[in-house]
Amino acid sequence: MYNNEKTRFPEGFLWGGATAANQIEGGFNAGHKGLNIADVLPGGKERLNILMSAGFDFEIDHENYRYPNHEAIDFYHRYKEDIALFAEMGFKAFRLSIAWTRIFPNGDESEPNEEGLAFYDRVFDELHKYGIEPVVTISHYEMPLHLVKEYGGWRSRQVVPFFEKYAKVILTRYKEKVKYWMTFNEINGALKMPIMSMGFSPQSEESRYQETFQAFHHQFVASALAVKACKDLIPEAKIGCMILFAPVYSYDSNPENVMYALKEEELFNFFCSDVHVRGKYPAFIERFFKEKKITLEIQEGDLEIIKEGTVDYIGLSYYMSRTDKKEKTQAETAQGNIVGGVKNPFLKASDWGWEIDPIGLRISVNKLYSRYEIPLFVVENGLGAYDKLEEDGSIHDDYRIDYLREHVKAMGEAVQDGVELMGYTSWGCIDLVSMSTGEMSKRYGFIYVDKNDDGSGTLDRKKKQSFHWYKKVIESNGEVL
Ligand code: BG6
């Protein structure tokens, strides 16, 4: 189990775990919380297709569907028990999101909901009791449903001041308690699927890019306004963006494919971080806008806001790489790899078809760091797998340990490459509801939660083998793997 390879993580490295409100809290209508987009997501592999289907009315339909996020793992009531377990593993940081609709149930009210604010006060206090730093995502696939239905999501410019207000309220309230912030979770993910983060599905294939990039523009302005507010209100805090990074490899040395991979990488991996970090639209996007006939509506002052609201660090999720070529057949496609591409003959995949590539993490952070030279924070990474609960209550998830060990090693190599890494919060440190499939059986945690896909289970928590492994990793600052 142990080896002597030194990974040399810096002192103060933020080891921990990551979650999102909608995937753990439950209590979907408790404490005057309003509905958000995750609350109308049915369970099952078809959930995103249902949500994106034409004519979907964003209503809850108990006759036909189950809604696993409504109860999730009941962190809303069990946060003390869960945080005590994180503390036992030695967490230095815990990434969570604030559910926008606990604070503004509809999104457009003038006054925030005190019950929602008080809930996160309790959670942050509990974390500080154990010396765990909260790392807060302001928006993690939790847009108020009212803003989706009445305003058309981030397509509408009107959402910008609502978000700014929400951000200012939480930054002010928690300024003594939260020093690490991020604006939009996986902002670039909207290029694949805008519904979760932008709150709309494009009206047609033709208008897809126009709608998505206009919504991006609104989010960039909103994010920059939140960054500016954070710097004014909590000067000692760090606020970052958050992107989904999947390095794009050319399938072969054919220059056509190499060029294709490069362009795909620019657009998917770098476009959003270029704007967030450099405070301006990158040169390469002009040609894309021209070819796709995209005209952005940019209000006076927007570009200055974007310029002034640049981030302190980049938070990234890393699960897989993408191998691609310009012309591909259906048979070559990598089934299940959510970022697409063709099958990589050198890689194995998870039970859900996500290709496992630890070196890809080292490649990703090297690419990001050499482009921007600002700190990076790996705020999501992990293996969704089926776990077996043995009769004696143990869970032998050595496959998860293997996965995490190789990714931690890759980060250690990156640190030695000169990459400035702030921390690592592995995804789903406690089992939670899968975002893409709504399953409980796609488990990521060090802590097992007794809950099944059909909603049954006691919600009891149990330590997996990986719990004990991760504790040693943290204790040794990544030396004992
Ligand atoms: C990221 C999201 O895309 O991947 C998380 O930020 C999500 O919300 C995670 O849960 C893993 O994806 P899934 O579909 O396995 O839950």
XYZ file of C-alpha atoms and ligand atoms in Angstrom:
497
model
C 0.000 0.000 0.000
C 2.829 2.425 0.725
C 5.675 3.589 -1.400
C 8.575 5.907 -0.852
C 7.971 8.298 -3.680
C 8.051 11.828 -2.354
C 5.401 14.085 -3.770
C 6.547 17.249 -1.980
C 3.332 19.159 -1.717
C 3.762 22.653 -0.338
C 3.112 23.437 3.313
C -0.485 24.472 3.864
C -1.710 22.488 0.846
C -5.500 22.369 1.090
C -6.370 18.672 1.169
C -10.063 17.946 1.414
C -13.235 17.031 -0.399
C -15.832 18.644 -2.622
C -19.616 18.650 -2.933
C -22.497 20.786 -4.194
C -25.576 21.830 -2.232
C -28.112 20.194 -4.543
C -26.290 16.856 -4.466
C -25.977 16.532 -0.684
C -28.304 18.805 1.255
C -31.812 17.564 0.607
C -34.283 19.723 2.528
C -35.310 20.985 -0.903
C -38.197 23.034 0.476
C -37.024 23.403 4.079
C -36.351 26.792 5.632
C -38.298 28.593 2.877
C -35.888 27.466 0.198
C -37.195 28.050 -3.328
C -36.989 25.543 -6.165
C -33.948 25.467 -8.379
C -33.136 23.691 -11.598
C -31.776 20.613 -9.769
C -35.122 20.192 -7.993
C -36.895 19.317 -11.246
C -34.246 16.798 -12.260
C -35.650 13.271 -12.198
C -33.486 10.314 -11.168
C -32.051 7.962 -13.793
C -29.701 8.005 -16.724
C -32.234 9.843 -18.895
C -32.525 12.815 -16.517
C -30.629 15.322 -18.625
C -32.364 14.280 -21.831
C -35.720 14.712 -20.115
C -34.719 18.138 -18.874
C -33.528 19.174 -22.335
C -36.453 17.714 -24.248
C -38.669 20.133 -26.158
C -41.782 20.992 -24.220
C -40.347 20.129 -20.785
C -42.308 22.340 -18.392
C -39.904 22.405 -15.417
C -42.642 21.091 -13.134
C -42.299 18.342 -10.541
C -44.214 15.261 -11.673
C -44.318 12.697 -8.864
C -46.529 10.364 -10.874
C -43.879 9.662 -13.441
C -40.556 10.434 -11.822
C -38.490 10.263 -8.645
C -36.472 13.265 -7.473
C -33.352 12.074 -5.654
C -32.033 15.589 -5.015
C -35.047 16.416 -2.828
C -33.666 14.406 0.043
C -30.181 13.737 -1.340
C -28.093 12.502 1.609
C -29.781 14.857 4.067
C -26.674 16.891 4.808
C -29.141 19.650 5.713
C -29.854 17.810 8.958
C -26.721 15.672 9.291
C -23.970 18.189 8.558
C -22.511 17.895 12.065
C -21.991 14.157 11.741
C -20.533 14.547 8.246
C -18.177 17.359 9.169
C -16.950 15.345 12.163
C -16.037 12.547 9.733
C -14.249 14.998 7.410
C -12.341 16.246 10.451
C -11.405 12.693 11.376
C -9.821 12.316 7.924
C -7.907 15.506 8.645
C -9.540 17.708 6.000
C -7.988 21.136 5.684
C -10.694 22.306 3.286
C -14.244 21.429 2.358
C -15.739 22.624 -0.900
C -19.468 23.192 -0.895
C -21.847 25.427 -2.767
C -24.440 27.769 -1.391
C -27.894 27.004 -2.774
C -28.894 30.342 -4.317
C -32.579 29.610 -3.597
C -31.986 29.202 0.145
C -30.865 32.832 0.098
C -33.182 34.213 -2.605
C -35.977 31.638 -3.088
C -37.048 33.098 -6.438
C -33.836 34.856 -7.309
C -35.378 38.302 -7.823
C -36.525 39.292 -4.312
C -35.289 42.451 -2.712
C -34.537 40.872 0.683
C -32.683 37.613 1.419
C -34.147 34.727 3.380
C -32.656 34.764 6.883
C -33.281 31.061 7.485
C -31.119 30.154 4.527
C -28.340 32.499 5.592
C -28.432 31.107 9.131
C -28.072 27.539 7.838
C -24.726 28.271 6.194
C -23.583 30.178 9.284
C -24.079 26.962 11.224
C -22.234 24.903 8.615
C -19.259 27.298 8.445
C -19.068 27.489 12.244
C -19.015 23.720 12.437
C -16.199 23.547 9.869
C -14.152 26.152 11.750
C -14.616 24.212 14.960
C -12.270 21.658 13.366
C -10.038 24.111 11.530
C -11.500 23.220 8.118
C -11.549 26.040 5.549
C -14.785 26.298 3.582
C -14.266 26.703 -0.168
C -17.507 28.093 -1.537
C -18.899 27.866 -5.055
C -21.415 30.662 -5.499
C -23.323 28.903 -8.293
C -23.165 25.142 -8.835
C -25.996 24.042 -11.177
C -28.536 25.601 -8.810
C -30.146 28.433 -10.702
C -33.483 29.556 -9.214
C -36.281 27.946 -11.206
C -38.171 31.213 -11.258
C -35.294 32.844 -13.156
C -35.340 29.922 -15.587
C -39.061 30.114 -16.240
C -39.688 33.834 -16.128
C -36.447 35.225 -17.518
C -35.104 32.429 -19.732
C -32.041 31.806 -17.548
C -28.701 33.464 -18.329
C -29.946 34.432 -21.800
C -31.438 37.393 -20.025
C -29.316 40.367 -19.063
C -31.686 40.948 -16.139
C -30.176 38.000 -14.301
C -26.831 39.824 -13.910
C -27.961 42.229 -11.138
C -29.849 39.410 -9.375
C -26.655 37.381 -9.236
C -24.606 40.397 -8.182
C -26.981 41.037 -5.318
C -26.919 37.398 -4.228
C -23.109 37.367 -4.360
C -22.837 40.605 -2.375
C -25.240 39.324 0.284
C -23.273 36.133 0.891
C -19.854 37.801 0.620
C -20.922 40.334 3.231
C -22.566 37.836 5.540
C -19.724 35.329 5.522
C -16.747 37.655 5.206
C -15.329 36.492 8.528
C -15.930 32.824 7.756
C -15.053 32.153 4.112
C -11.688 32.976 2.540
C -11.919 30.865 -0.621
C -14.607 31.523 -3.210
C -15.420 30.511 -6.775
C -18.044 32.034 -9.046
C -19.559 29.551 -11.557
C -18.973 25.813 -11.372
C -17.592 24.393 -14.644
C -18.626 27.505 -16.534
C -17.307 26.118 -19.846
C -19.422 22.968 -19.466
C -22.290 24.973 -20.958
C -20.707 24.472 -24.371
C -21.862 20.868 -24.105
C -24.991 21.365 -22.038
C -26.206 24.855 -21.118
C -29.305 23.747 -19.242
C -27.653 23.053 -15.887
C -25.516 26.161 -15.518
C -27.282 28.623 -17.809
C -30.872 27.545 -17.233
C -31.999 27.108 -20.841
C -31.773 24.787 -23.780
C -31.040 26.550 -27.063
C -34.145 27.207 -29.139
C -32.636 25.636 -32.228
C -29.377 24.132 -33.415
C -28.844 27.264 -35.510
C -29.224 29.636 -32.599
C -27.292 27.441 -30.179
C -24.001 29.338 -30.303
C -25.586 32.773 -30.396
C -27.639 32.023 -27.281
C -24.846 30.261 -25.411
C -22.201 32.918 -26.009
C -24.573 35.750 -25.133
C -25.297 33.915 -21.873
C -21.549 33.446 -21.342
C -21.108 37.181 -21.725
C -23.708 37.787 -19.028
C -21.985 35.284 -16.759
C -18.569 36.855 -17.367
C -19.922 40.263 -16.351
C -21.689 38.733 -13.332
C -18.581 36.815 -12.295
C -16.398 39.917 -12.616
C -18.858 41.909 -10.503
C -18.691 39.221 -7.812
C -14.880 39.232 -7.965
C -14.821 43.013 -7.584
C -17.240 42.841 -4.650
C -15.125 40.149 -3.004
C -11.966 42.245 -3.302
C -13.756 45.255 -1.771
C -15.476 43.355 1.017
C -12.855 40.725 1.922
C -9.476 41.941 0.659
C -7.639 38.985 2.173
C -9.893 36.405 0.459
C -9.082 34.546 -2.758
C -11.718 34.263 -5.442
C -11.402 32.043 -8.474
C -13.239 30.847 -11.528
C -13.986 27.170 -12.013
C -13.591 25.260 -15.243
C -14.016 21.705 -16.421
C -10.640 20.789 -17.897
C -10.221 17.796 -20.180
C -7.002 18.039 -22.212
C -7.553 17.347 -25.899
C -5.105 14.938 -27.534
C -4.800 14.575 -31.258
C -5.611 11.010 -32.265
C -2.452 10.854 -34.385
C 0.252 13.013 -35.933
C -1.825 13.964 -38.961
C -1.549 17.789 -38.897
C -5.261 18.040 -39.751
C -6.062 16.219 -36.523
C -3.460 18.116 -34.513
C -4.982 21.407 -35.660
C -8.475 20.159 -34.911
C -7.442 19.154 -31.368
C -5.777 22.505 -30.821
C -8.879 24.448 -31.884
C -11.195 22.272 -29.806
C -8.950 22.773 -26.796
C -8.868 26.540 -27.240
C -12.615 26.731 -27.400
C -13.592 24.247 -24.734
C -10.732 24.428 -22.243
C -9.349 27.923 -22.555
C -12.023 30.312 -23.780
C -13.668 30.905 -20.393
C -10.482 30.938 -18.340
C -8.897 33.369 -20.842
C -11.709 35.833 -20.133
C -11.694 35.252 -16.369
C -7.913 35.420 -15.974
C -6.856 37.914 -18.632
C -9.937 40.091 -18.373
C -10.603 40.147 -22.101
C -11.926 38.031 -24.943
C -9.115 36.007 -26.553
C -8.042 36.764 -30.127
C -8.983 33.305 -31.406
C -12.665 33.750 -30.626
C -13.192 36.460 -33.257
C -12.924 34.038 -36.144
C -15.222 31.573 -34.388
C -17.808 34.317 -33.811
C -17.589 35.313 -37.471
C -17.960 31.757 -38.751
C -20.857 30.972 -36.432
C -22.475 34.361 -37.092
C -22.431 35.315 -33.419
C -22.976 38.954 -32.509
C -22.721 39.740 -28.839
C -24.742 42.445 -27.223
C -22.190 44.162 -25.041
C -23.354 47.051 -22.884
C -21.253 50.114 -22.243
C -18.915 49.420 -19.358
C -19.092 45.603 -19.637
C -15.589 45.182 -21.012
C -14.165 47.408 -18.254
C -15.971 45.328 -15.625
C -14.535 42.141 -17.125
C -11.085 43.729 -17.194
C -11.264 44.782 -13.562
C -12.802 41.570 -12.257
C -10.017 39.088 -12.965
C -9.693 36.058 -10.708
C -6.977 35.175 -8.184
C -6.825 31.500 -9.066
C -8.312 28.845 -11.336
C -10.365 26.058 -9.798
C -10.668 23.061 -12.064
C -12.380 19.735 -12.224
C -10.474 16.909 -13.840
C -11.976 13.521 -14.594
C -10.782 12.519 -18.053
C -8.939 13.505 -21.184
C -10.352 13.611 -24.685
C -8.714 12.111 -27.734
C -10.087 13.399 -31.002
C -9.795 13.567 -34.748
C -11.390 15.724 -37.403
C -13.412 13.007 -39.116
C -14.717 10.185 -36.978
C -17.204 7.407 -37.379
C -19.839 6.520 -34.842
C -17.984 3.252 -34.129
C -14.823 5.139 -33.112
C -16.592 7.374 -30.625
C -15.631 6.972 -26.977
C -18.908 5.813 -25.485
C -19.718 7.437 -22.196
C -16.783 9.870 -22.128
C -18.823 12.968 -21.381
C -16.395 15.283 -23.120
C -16.647 13.163 -26.262
C -13.905 12.270 -28.743
C -12.721 8.870 -29.913
C -11.648 5.914 -27.868
C -8.062 6.202 -26.626
C -6.395 2.774 -27.059
C -4.025 3.452 -24.141
C -6.695 4.134 -21.539
C -9.172 2.133 -19.509
C -12.543 3.570 -18.575
C -14.732 3.647 -15.480
C -17.979 1.680 -15.258
C -19.654 4.775 -16.710
C -17.246 4.991 -19.647
C -15.182 7.921 -18.329
C -11.607 7.347 -19.523
C -9.099 7.138 -16.670
C -5.948 9.137 -17.322
C -3.886 10.327 -14.327
C -1.117 11.723 -16.541
C -3.833 13.853 -18.132
C -4.118 15.705 -14.827
C -0.409 16.543 -14.875
C -0.777 17.636 -18.496
C -3.811 19.784 -17.636
C -2.261 21.729 -14.795
C 0.976 22.169 -16.749
C -0.961 23.609 -19.688
C -2.957 25.933 -17.465
C -0.001 27.094 -15.444
C 2.245 27.816 -18.378
C -0.555 29.807 -20.019
C -1.526 31.931 -16.995
C 1.026 31.525 -14.197
C -1.566 31.984 -11.478
C -2.328 29.446 -8.707
C -4.456 26.422 -9.549
C -6.784 24.529 -7.258
C -7.909 21.008 -8.234
C -11.386 21.232 -6.758
C -12.855 18.069 -8.331
C -11.437 14.689 -9.253
C -12.549 11.209 -8.356
C -13.903 7.853 -9.419
C -17.616 7.117 -9.675
C -17.875 3.383 -9.011
C -20.197 0.673 -7.686
C -19.316 -0.175 -4.082
C -20.249 -3.338 -2.242
C -21.295 -3.124 1.366
C -20.059 -6.325 3.038
C -22.059 -8.057 5.737
C -19.700 -6.791 8.420
C -20.298 -3.222 7.242
C -16.929 -2.777 5.504
C -16.418 -1.448 1.974
C -13.256 -2.487 0.134
C -12.848 0.238 -2.461
C -9.244 -0.456 -3.425
C -10.084 0.537 -7.052
C -10.882 4.040 -5.774
C -7.635 4.154 -3.817
C -5.711 3.125 -6.950
C -7.415 5.841 -8.967
C -6.807 8.573 -6.399
C -3.236 7.477 -5.693
C -2.276 7.818 -9.347
C -3.914 11.240 -9.604
C -2.232 12.486 -6.436
C 1.101 11.217 -7.785
C 0.445 13.107 -11.020
C -0.178 16.288 -9.017
C 3.035 15.712 -7.107
C 4.888 15.500 -10.414
C 3.204 18.710 -11.524
C 4.333 20.473 -8.357
C 7.869 19.421 -9.225
C 7.297 20.705 -12.760
C 6.874 24.116 -11.136
C 3.079 24.303 -11.137
C 1.642 26.304 -8.253
C -1.100 24.146 -6.722
C -3.177 25.405 -3.806
C -4.981 22.228 -2.926
C -6.957 19.171 -3.862
C -10.580 18.562 -2.931
C -11.615 15.230 -4.368
C -15.154 15.041 -5.658
C -17.949 13.537 -3.644
C -15.904 12.935 -0.492
C -19.138 11.531 0.880
C -21.456 9.567 -1.459
C -23.951 11.893 -3.119
C -26.464 12.086 -5.943
C -24.767 11.889 -9.323
C -25.242 15.016 -11.378
C -25.478 13.382 -14.792
C -27.497 10.295 -13.897
C -29.215 11.023 -10.579
C -27.947 7.698 -9.278
C -26.764 7.016 -5.750
C -25.015 3.884 -6.988
C -22.433 5.995 -8.828
C -20.428 6.503 -5.660
C -17.383 8.734 -5.217
C -17.081 8.918 -1.442
C -14.640 7.998 1.275
C -17.825 7.771 3.319
C -20.552 5.382 2.253
C -24.144 6.561 2.579
C -26.767 3.862 2.909
C -29.138 5.026 0.238
C -30.141 3.251 -2.944
C -31.226 4.355 -6.387
C -34.865 3.647 -5.545
C -34.647 6.028 -2.570
C -34.586 3.297 0.075
C -31.916 3.094 2.797
C -31.211 4.263 6.320
C -28.922 7.162 5.325
C -26.379 5.750 7.791
C -22.765 6.715 7.139
C -19.928 4.143 7.004
C -16.194 4.570 6.528
C -14.781 2.925 3.411
C -11.256 1.554 3.098
C -10.380 4.747 1.191
C -11.336 6.800 4.270
C -8.372 5.375 6.174
C -6.103 5.699 3.156
C -6.946 9.378 2.571
C -6.413 10.157 6.264
C -2.802 8.948 5.901
C -2.327 10.902 2.693
C -3.391 14.094 4.425
C -1.432 13.367 7.595
C 1.745 12.919 5.545
C 0.987 15.877 3.223
C 0.903 13.521 0.267
C 4.075 11.591 1.128
C 2.370 8.319 2.086
C 0.358 7.020 -0.812
C -18.804 17.695 -12.303
C -19.835 18.454 -11.516
O -19.093 17.842 -13.635
O -18.772 16.303 -12.186
C -20.436 17.708 -10.341
O -19.330 19.697 -11.104
C -20.646 16.259 -10.716
O -21.609 18.362 -9.953
C -19.303 15.645 -11.058
O -21.309 15.510 -9.761
C -19.362 14.166 -11.355
O -20.329 13.922 -12.308
P -21.460 12.815 -12.094
O -22.326 12.945 -13.251
O -20.739 11.534 -12.014
O -22.128 13.177 -10.817
